[in-house]
Amino acid sequence: MIAEPTGNGGVTSDGGTSGAAAATGGASSDAAGPTSGAAGDAPMGAGGATATGGISGAGGATATGGISGAGGATASGGVSGAGGATANGGAGGAAATAGAAGAGGGSAGSMTGAAGSSAGGTAPTPGCADGTREGYLDPKVYPTIAACAGAWDTPGLDSIAARTPQCNRGAGNDGIRPDGHGCSVADLCKTGWHVCTTARGVADGTMDSGCNDAVAPAGNTPVFYVTRQRATGLVCDVNANPTGTDNLYGCGNIGPPADPNSCAPLTRMMRDIDCAMNPPWMCSDGPIGTSQDEYNVVTKSNSSRGGVLCCHD
């Protein structure tokens, strides 16, 4: 078969006058036939709506020009002309119309999707380094706080090492190091996030809604999500430069209740005995029941039973 010159759109096709419209690169394809753009089965569709038009007009393997939508001047597989070789109808077809007619438009279809691409904007970040949240599940509702399950073996919450990612943020129950080997608590939070520092910071992140949405997704599974809130004895330290290291404070359903006056909205604390009763938590630096330094020594050897609360920087 002798191929028609590029862009003729199939002058010998049964598509009648549709071939002439094809030569304009699909710009007038909507006018080529009563139903040419939207449905490619029309008798006079743009670019050879019938099998004959597809073969002689654009060398197309098939004649499903309707797939190209409004801009599908030739068959969907058209080697030459009218672009839209991969136009996918609808908004994508409009992009194909912009293709130059007769320009060997096999690549004109690359414009497809420009008009029909997702317009939802950037998705909210999960906050957790492994990309999944275990509490405060909806990042649209909680854009600045997340509960992240995971483990770490760099001791403590606030040393230089504990504030610095040690395993390239590979920690987390869905991370490459779910056992936390070589990781610190900082490795559980995504870049641009940190382990929540104070009860007040948690309140700001949850808009004072408290710990419920951190814990509720776990159901009856024991969980605790620790923060960097410091305390002396059983009282959370709210001073500008807190120094207390006694116990751990966060959101959870294990450990005794935290002091509601100084620690709210945080609801639970963990002492050395509570860690001992809830492995993989470990927070003792001596005989159980005597530690006053849980804050500086806590580690966690696997991702079960919670992790940390991460707050946006």
Coordinates of C-alpha atoms in Angstrom, one line a residue:
M1 CA 0.0 0.0 0.0
I2 CA 1.3 3.5 -0.8
A3 CA 1.1 5.6 2.2
E4 CA -0.4 9.0 1.8
P5 CA 1.8 12.1 2.4
T6 CA 2.1 12.9 6.1
G7 CA -0.9 14.7 7.4
N8 CA -3.3 13.9 4.5
G9 CA -5.5 12.2 7.1
G10 CA -6.6 9.6 4.5
V11 CA -7.8 11.4 1.4
T12 CA -9.0 8.0 0.1
S13 CA -10.7 7.0 3.3
D14 CA -14.4 6.4 3.5
G15 CA -14.5 9.2 6.1
G16 CA -15.6 11.6 3.4
T17 CA -14.3 15.1 4.2
S18 CA -12.7 13.9 7.5
G19 CA -9.3 13.6 5.8
A20 CA -9.2 17.3 5.1
A21 CA -9.8 18.1 8.7
A22 CA -7.0 15.8 9.7
A23 CA -4.5 17.8 7.8
T24 CA -4.8 20.7 10.3
G25 CA -3.4 18.6 13.1
G26 CA -6.7 17.9 14.7
A27 CA -7.5 21.6 15.3
S28 CA -10.7 21.3 13.4
S29 CA -11.4 17.7 14.2
D30 CA -14.5 18.5 16.1
A31 CA -16.0 20.0 13.0
A32 CA -15.1 17.1 10.7
G33 CA -18.2 15.1 11.4
P34 CA -21.3 15.3 13.5
T35 CA -19.9 13.2 16.3
S36 CA -16.1 13.3 15.6
G37 CA -14.2 14.0 18.8
A38 CA -16.0 12.5 21.6
A39 CA -16.9 9.1 20.3
G40 CA -14.6 7.7 17.6
D41 CA -17.2 5.4 16.1
A42 CA -19.0 8.1 14.2
P43 CA -19.2 7.6 10.4
M44 CA -17.3 10.8 9.7
G45 CA -15.1 11.0 12.9
A46 CA -11.8 12.9 12.7
G47 CA -8.9 11.0 11.3
G48 CA -10.7 8.1 9.7
A49 CA -13.5 6.9 12.0
T50 CA -13.8 3.7 9.9
A51 CA -11.3 1.0 9.3
T52 CA -10.7 2.1 5.8
G53 CA -10.0 5.6 6.7
G54 CA -7.6 4.5 9.4
I55 CA -5.5 2.4 7.0
S56 CA -5.2 4.8 4.1
G57 CA -5.2 8.1 5.9
A58 CA -2.6 7.7 8.6
G59 CA -1.2 4.3 8.3
G60 CA -2.9 3.5 11.6
A61 CA -3.1 -0.1 12.6
T62 CA -6.7 0.4 13.8
A63 CA -9.4 3.0 13.4
T64 CA -10.4 3.7 16.9
G65 CA -9.9 7.4 16.5
G66 CA -12.5 8.1 19.2
I67 CA -9.9 7.0 21.8
S68 CA -8.1 10.2 21.0
G69 CA -11.1 12.3 22.0
A70 CA -11.5 15.7 20.5
G71 CA -8.0 15.8 19.2
G72 CA -7.9 12.4 17.6
A73 CA -7.7 13.4 14.0
T74 CA -6.4 10.0 13.0
A75 CA -6.5 6.4 14.1
S76 CA -5.2 5.8 17.6
G77 CA -2.1 4.2 16.3
G78 CA -1.4 6.7 13.6
V79 CA 2.2 6.7 12.6
S80 CA 1.9 10.0 10.8
G81 CA 0.0 13.2 11.4
A82 CA -2.6 14.5 13.7
G83 CA -0.8 13.6 16.9
G84 CA -2.9 11.9 19.5
A85 CA -1.4 8.4 18.9
T86 CA -1.9 7.8 22.6
A87 CA -4.5 10.5 23.3
N88 CA -7.0 9.1 25.8
G89 CA -10.1 11.0 25.2
G90 CA -11.7 13.7 27.4
A91 CA -9.3 16.3 28.6
G92 CA -6.4 14.3 27.1
G93 CA -7.9 14.7 23.7
A94 CA -7.7 18.4 24.0
A95 CA -4.0 18.1 24.4
A96 CA -3.7 16.0 21.3
T97 CA -5.4 18.7 19.3
A98 CA -2.4 20.9 19.9
G99 CA -0.2 18.4 18.0
A100 CA 1.0 19.6 14.6
A101 CA -0.8 17.9 11.8
G102 CA 1.2 15.7 9.6
A103 CA 4.3 16.0 11.7
G104 CA 4.8 12.3 12.1
G105 CA 2.8 12.7 15.2
G106 CA 3.7 9.5 16.9
S107 CA 5.0 11.6 19.7
A108 CA 2.2 14.1 19.7
G109 CA 0.4 11.8 22.1
S110 CA 3.0 12.7 24.7
M111 CA 1.0 15.8 25.3
T112 CA -1.9 13.6 26.5
G113 CA -2.6 14.0 30.1
A114 CA -1.3 17.5 30.4
A115 CA -4.9 18.7 30.5
G116 CA -6.3 15.8 32.3
S117 CA -3.6 15.2 35.0
S118 CA -4.4 15.2 38.6
A119 CA -5.0 18.7 40.0
G120 CA -5.1 17.7 43.7
G121 CA -1.8 19.4 44.6
T122 CA 0.9 17.9 46.8
A123 CA -0.3 15.2 49.1
P124 CA 0.2 15.8 52.8
T125 CA 3.3 14.2 54.2
P126 CA 2.9 11.2 56.5
G127 CA 5.3 12.5 59.0
C128 CA 6.8 9.1 59.8
A129 CA 10.1 8.1 58.1
D130 CA 8.7 4.8 56.8
G131 CA 5.8 6.6 55.1
T132 CA 3.0 5.1 57.2
R133 CA 1.2 6.4 60.3
E134 CA -0.1 4.3 63.1
G135 CA -2.0 7.1 64.9
Y136 CA -3.4 10.4 63.9
L137 CA -4.0 8.6 60.6
D138 CA -5.5 11.4 58.5
P139 CA -2.7 13.9 57.6
K140 CA -5.4 16.3 56.4
V141 CA -6.9 16.4 59.8
Y142 CA -3.5 16.2 61.6
P143 CA -1.0 17.8 59.2
T144 CA 1.6 18.5 61.9
I145 CA 1.6 15.5 64.1
A146 CA 1.8 11.7 63.6
A147 CA 2.1 8.6 65.7
C148 CA 4.9 6.4 64.3
A149 CA 5.6 2.8 65.3
G150 CA 9.2 1.7 65.4
A151 CA 12.4 0.8 67.3
W152 CA 15.8 2.2 68.1
D153 CA 18.9 1.1 70.0
T154 CA 20.7 4.5 70.5
P155 CA 19.7 5.1 74.1
G156 CA 17.6 8.0 75.3
L157 CA 15.5 10.8 73.8
D158 CA 17.5 14.0 74.0
S159 CA 21.2 13.4 73.6
I160 CA 23.0 14.7 70.5
A161 CA 23.0 11.1 69.2
A162 CA 19.2 10.8 70.0
R163 CA 18.5 14.0 68.1
T164 CA 20.5 12.9 65.1
P165 CA 19.4 10.3 62.6
Q166 CA 21.8 7.3 62.9
C167 CA 20.4 5.0 60.2
N168 CA 19.4 7.4 57.5
R169 CA 15.8 7.4 58.8
G170 CA 15.5 3.7 58.0
A171 CA 13.6 2.9 61.2
G172 CA 9.9 2.3 61.5
N173 CA 7.6 -0.8 61.4
D174 CA 7.5 -0.5 57.6
G175 CA 11.1 0.8 57.3
I176 CA 14.2 -1.2 56.3
R177 CA 15.2 -1.5 60.0
P178 CA 12.1 -2.4 61.9
D179 CA 14.3 -3.7 64.8
G180 CA 15.9 -0.3 65.1
H181 CA 19.4 -1.6 64.8
G182 CA 21.8 1.3 64.6
C183 CA 18.9 3.8 64.8
S184 CA 17.9 6.6 67.2
V185 CA 14.4 8.0 67.9
A186 CA 15.1 10.7 65.3
D187 CA 15.2 8.0 62.6
L188 CA 11.5 7.4 63.1
C189 CA 10.5 10.9 61.9
K190 CA 10.6 12.1 58.3
T191 CA 12.9 14.8 57.2
G192 CA 11.4 18.1 58.4
W193 CA 9.8 16.4 61.5
H194 CA 11.1 15.7 65.0
V195 CA 10.1 13.7 68.1
C196 CA 7.5 16.0 69.7
T197 CA 9.3 18.0 72.4
T198 CA 6.6 19.0 74.9
A199 CA 3.0 18.3 75.9
R200 CA 2.2 21.8 74.7
G201 CA 3.6 20.9 71.2
V202 CA 1.3 17.9 71.1
A203 CA -1.7 20.0 72.1
D204 CA -0.9 22.4 69.3
G205 CA -0.5 19.6 66.7
T206 CA -3.8 18.0 67.8
M207 CA -5.7 21.2 68.2
D208 CA -6.3 20.2 71.8
S209 CA -8.1 17.0 70.7
G210 CA -5.7 15.0 72.9
C211 CA -4.3 11.5 72.5
N212 CA -7.4 9.5 71.4
D213 CA -6.7 9.5 67.7
A214 CA -3.1 8.4 68.4
V215 CA -4.2 5.4 70.3
A216 CA -7.7 4.4 69.0
P217 CA -6.4 2.8 65.7
A218 CA -4.5 0.2 67.8
G219 CA -7.7 -1.1 69.3
N220 CA -6.9 -3.4 72.2
T221 CA -3.3 -3.7 71.2
P222 CA -1.0 -2.3 73.8
V223 CA 0.8 0.8 72.5
F224 CA 2.7 3.8 73.8
Y225 CA 4.1 6.7 71.7
V226 CA 6.7 8.6 73.6
T227 CA 7.6 12.3 73.4
R228 CA 10.6 14.3 74.7
Q229 CA 8.5 15.8 77.5
R230 CA 10.7 15.9 80.6
A231 CA 9.5 15.3 84.2
T232 CA 10.7 15.4 87.7
G233 CA 9.1 12.7 89.9
L234 CA 5.5 12.5 88.5
V235 CA 5.2 16.1 87.4
C236 CA 5.9 17.2 83.9
D237 CA 8.4 20.0 83.7
V238 CA 7.0 23.0 81.8
N239 CA 9.9 25.3 82.5
A240 CA 11.7 27.0 79.5
N241 CA 14.8 24.8 80.1
P242 CA 13.5 21.6 81.6
T243 CA 16.1 19.1 83.1
G244 CA 14.1 16.3 84.5
T245 CA 14.8 12.7 83.4
D246 CA 12.4 10.7 85.4
N247 CA 9.9 8.5 83.5
L248 CA 8.6 8.7 79.9
Y249 CA 5.6 10.7 78.8
G250 CA 3.3 10.3 75.8
C251 CA 0.1 8.9 74.4
G252 CA -0.9 5.3 75.0
N253 CA -3.0 2.6 76.7
I254 CA -0.2 1.1 78.8
G255 CA 1.5 2.5 81.8
P256 CA -0.2 4.5 84.6
P257 CA -2.0 7.8 83.9
A258 CA 0.1 10.9 83.6
D259 CA -0.5 13.9 85.9
P260 CA -3.4 15.7 84.2
N261 CA -2.5 19.1 85.6
S262 CA 1.1 19.3 84.3
C263 CA 1.2 16.8 81.5
A264 CA -2.1 17.2 79.5
P265 CA -2.9 16.4 76.8
L266 CA -0.4 13.5 77.3
T267 CA -2.3 10.7 79.1
R268 CA 0.3 8.1 80.1
M269 CA 3.7 7.6 81.5
M270 CA 6.2 4.7 81.6
R271 CA 8.4 4.0 84.5
D272 CA 11.2 1.4 84.5
I273 CA 8.7 -1.2 85.9
D274 CA 6.2 -0.4 83.1
C275 CA 8.9 -0.9 80.4
A276 CA 9.9 -4.2 82.0
M277 CA 6.3 -5.3 81.8
N278 CA 5.9 -4.2 78.2
P279 CA 8.8 -5.4 76.1
P280 CA 10.2 -4.4 73.7
W281 CA 10.3 -1.2 75.8
M282 CA 13.5 -1.0 78.0
C283 CA 14.1 2.0 80.2
S284 CA 16.0 0.8 83.3
D285 CA 19.5 1.7 84.3
G286 CA 19.5 -0.4 87.5
P287 CA 17.3 -2.6 89.7
I288 CA 13.7 -2.4 88.6
G289 CA 11.8 0.2 90.6
T290 CA 14.8 2.3 91.4
S291 CA 15.5 4.1 88.1
Q292 CA 15.1 7.9 87.8
D293 CA 16.7 8.2 84.4
E294 CA 14.3 6.4 82.0
Y295 CA 14.4 9.5 79.7
N296 CA 18.1 9.1 79.0
V297 CA 18.3 5.3 78.7
V298 CA 15.2 4.2 76.9
T299 CA 15.5 1.9 73.9
K300 CA 13.1 -0.4 72.0
S301 CA 14.1 -3.6 70.3
N302 CA 11.3 -4.1 67.8
S303 CA 8.4 -2.1 66.3
S304 CA 5.5 -3.6 68.3
R305 CA 3.7 -1.6 71.1
G306 CA 4.2 1.8 69.6
G307 CA 7.1 4.2 69.1
V308 CA 7.2 8.0 69.0
L309 CA 5.0 11.0 68.3
C310 CA 6.5 13.1 65.5
C311 CA 5.8 16.8 65.1
H312 CA 6.4 19.0 62.1
D313 CA 9.4 21.3 62.5

